[in-house]
PDB file of C-alpha atoms in Angstrom:
ATOM      1  CA  UNK A   1       8.687 -28.064  -7.764  1.00  0.00           C
ATOM      2  CA  UNK A   2       6.248 -25.278  -9.231  1.00  0.00           C
ATOM      3  CA  UNK A   3       8.355 -22.735  -6.927  1.00  0.00           C
ATOM      4  CA  UNK A   4      11.823 -23.918  -8.430  1.00  0.00           C
ATOM      5  CA  UNK A   5      10.131 -23.204 -11.905  1.00  0.00           C
ATOM      6  CA  UNK A   6       9.128 -19.646 -10.666  1.00  0.00           C
ATOM      7  CA  UNK A   7      12.043 -18.825  -9.066  1.00  0.00           C
ATOM      8  CA  UNK A   8      14.371 -19.908 -12.004  1.00  0.00           C
ATOM      9  CA  UNK A   9      12.134 -18.377 -14.421  1.00  0.00           C
ATOM     10  CA  UNK A  10      12.544 -14.750 -15.764  1.00  0.00           C
ATOM     11  CA  UNK A  11       9.554 -13.170 -14.294  1.00  0.00           C
ATOM     12  CA  UNK A  12      11.696 -12.426 -11.246  1.00  0.00           C
ATOM     13  CA  UNK A  13      13.587 -10.331 -13.419  1.00  0.00           C
ATOM     14  CA  UNK A  14      10.664  -8.064 -13.318  1.00  0.00           C
ATOM     15  CA  UNK A  15       8.681  -8.471 -10.407  1.00  0.00           C
ATOM     16  CA  UNK A  16       9.946  -9.080  -6.724  1.00  0.00           C
ATOM     17  CA  UNK A  17       9.913 -12.686  -5.532  1.00  0.00           C
ATOM     18  CA  UNK A  18       7.640 -11.223  -2.390  1.00  0.00           C
ATOM     19  CA  UNK A  19       5.058  -9.824  -4.419  1.00  0.00           C
ATOM     20  CA  UNK A  20       4.788 -12.945  -6.850  1.00  0.00           C
ATOM     21  CA  UNK A  21       4.231 -14.959  -3.808  1.00  0.00           C
ATOM     22  CA  UNK A  22       1.712 -12.886  -2.208  1.00  0.00           C
ATOM     23  CA  UNK A  23      -0.244 -12.784  -5.290  1.00  0.00           C
ATOM     24  CA  UNK A  24      -0.341 -16.622  -5.798  1.00  0.00           C
ATOM     25  CA  UNK A  25      -1.323 -16.922  -2.334  1.00  0.00           C
ATOM     26  CA  UNK A  26      -3.941 -14.329  -2.382  1.00  0.00           C
ATOM     27  CA  UNK A  27      -5.649 -16.037  -5.632  1.00  0.00           C
ATOM     28  CA  UNK A  28      -5.077 -19.520  -3.823  1.00  0.00           C
ATOM     29  CA  UNK A  29      -6.976 -18.232  -0.913  1.00  0.00           C
ATOM     30  CA  UNK A  30      -9.863 -16.700  -2.805  1.00  0.00           C
ATOM     31  CA  UNK A  31     -10.171 -19.936  -5.101  1.00  0.00           C
ATOM     32  CA  UNK A  32     -10.368 -22.262  -1.955  1.00  0.00           C
ATOM     33  CA  UNK A  33     -12.821 -20.232   0.079  1.00  0.00           C
ATOM     34  CA  UNK A  34     -16.639 -19.783   0.325  1.00  0.00           C
ATOM     35  CA  UNK A  35     -18.343 -16.804  -1.114  1.00  0.00           C
ATOM     36  CA  UNK A  36     -18.362 -15.463   2.782  1.00  0.00           C
ATOM     37  CA  UNK A  37     -14.466 -16.282   2.749  1.00  0.00           C
ATOM     38  CA  UNK A  38     -13.290 -14.326  -0.071  1.00  0.00           C
ATOM     39  CA  UNK A  39     -15.070 -11.355   1.045  1.00  0.00           C
ATOM     40  CA  UNK A  40     -13.130 -11.442   4.454  1.00  0.00           C
ATOM     41  CA  UNK A  41     -10.008 -11.845   2.333  1.00  0.00           C
ATOM     42  CA  UNK A  42     -10.565  -9.198   0.220  1.00  0.00           C
ATOM     43  CA  UNK A  43     -11.817  -6.846   3.220  1.00  0.00           C
ATOM     44  CA  UNK A  44      -8.491  -7.781   4.923  1.00  0.00           C
ATOM     45  CA  UNK A  45      -6.597  -6.770   1.708  1.00  0.00           C
ATOM     46  CA  UNK A  46      -8.397  -3.463   1.301  1.00  0.00           C
ATOM     47  CA  UNK A  47      -7.404  -2.949   4.830  1.00  0.00           C
ATOM     48  CA  UNK A  48      -3.676  -3.670   4.453  1.00  0.00           C
ATOM     49  CA  UNK A  49      -3.758  -1.583   1.181  1.00  0.00           C
ATOM     50  CA  UNK A  50      -4.990   1.282   3.071  1.00  0.00           C
ATOM     51  CA  UNK A  51      -2.599   1.239   5.719  1.00  0.00           C
ATOM     52  CA  UNK A  52       0.080   1.215   2.980  1.00  0.00           C
ATOM     53  CA  UNK A  53      -1.322   4.341   1.139  1.00  0.00           C
ATOM     54  CA  UNK A  54      -1.467   6.292   3.964  1.00  0.00           C
TER      55      UNK A  54
END
């Protein structure tokens, strides 16, 4: 249901759905992990972003 609200809202006119989904997933992962876990998530994301900027 929440995804339906997101898909049919006007936010998808401004941002790609894949980007919205990615941000929601990252925030969720950081919210449910321990301090060590969210550092691992952040390191993973940093590596991904570095690969995309090369």
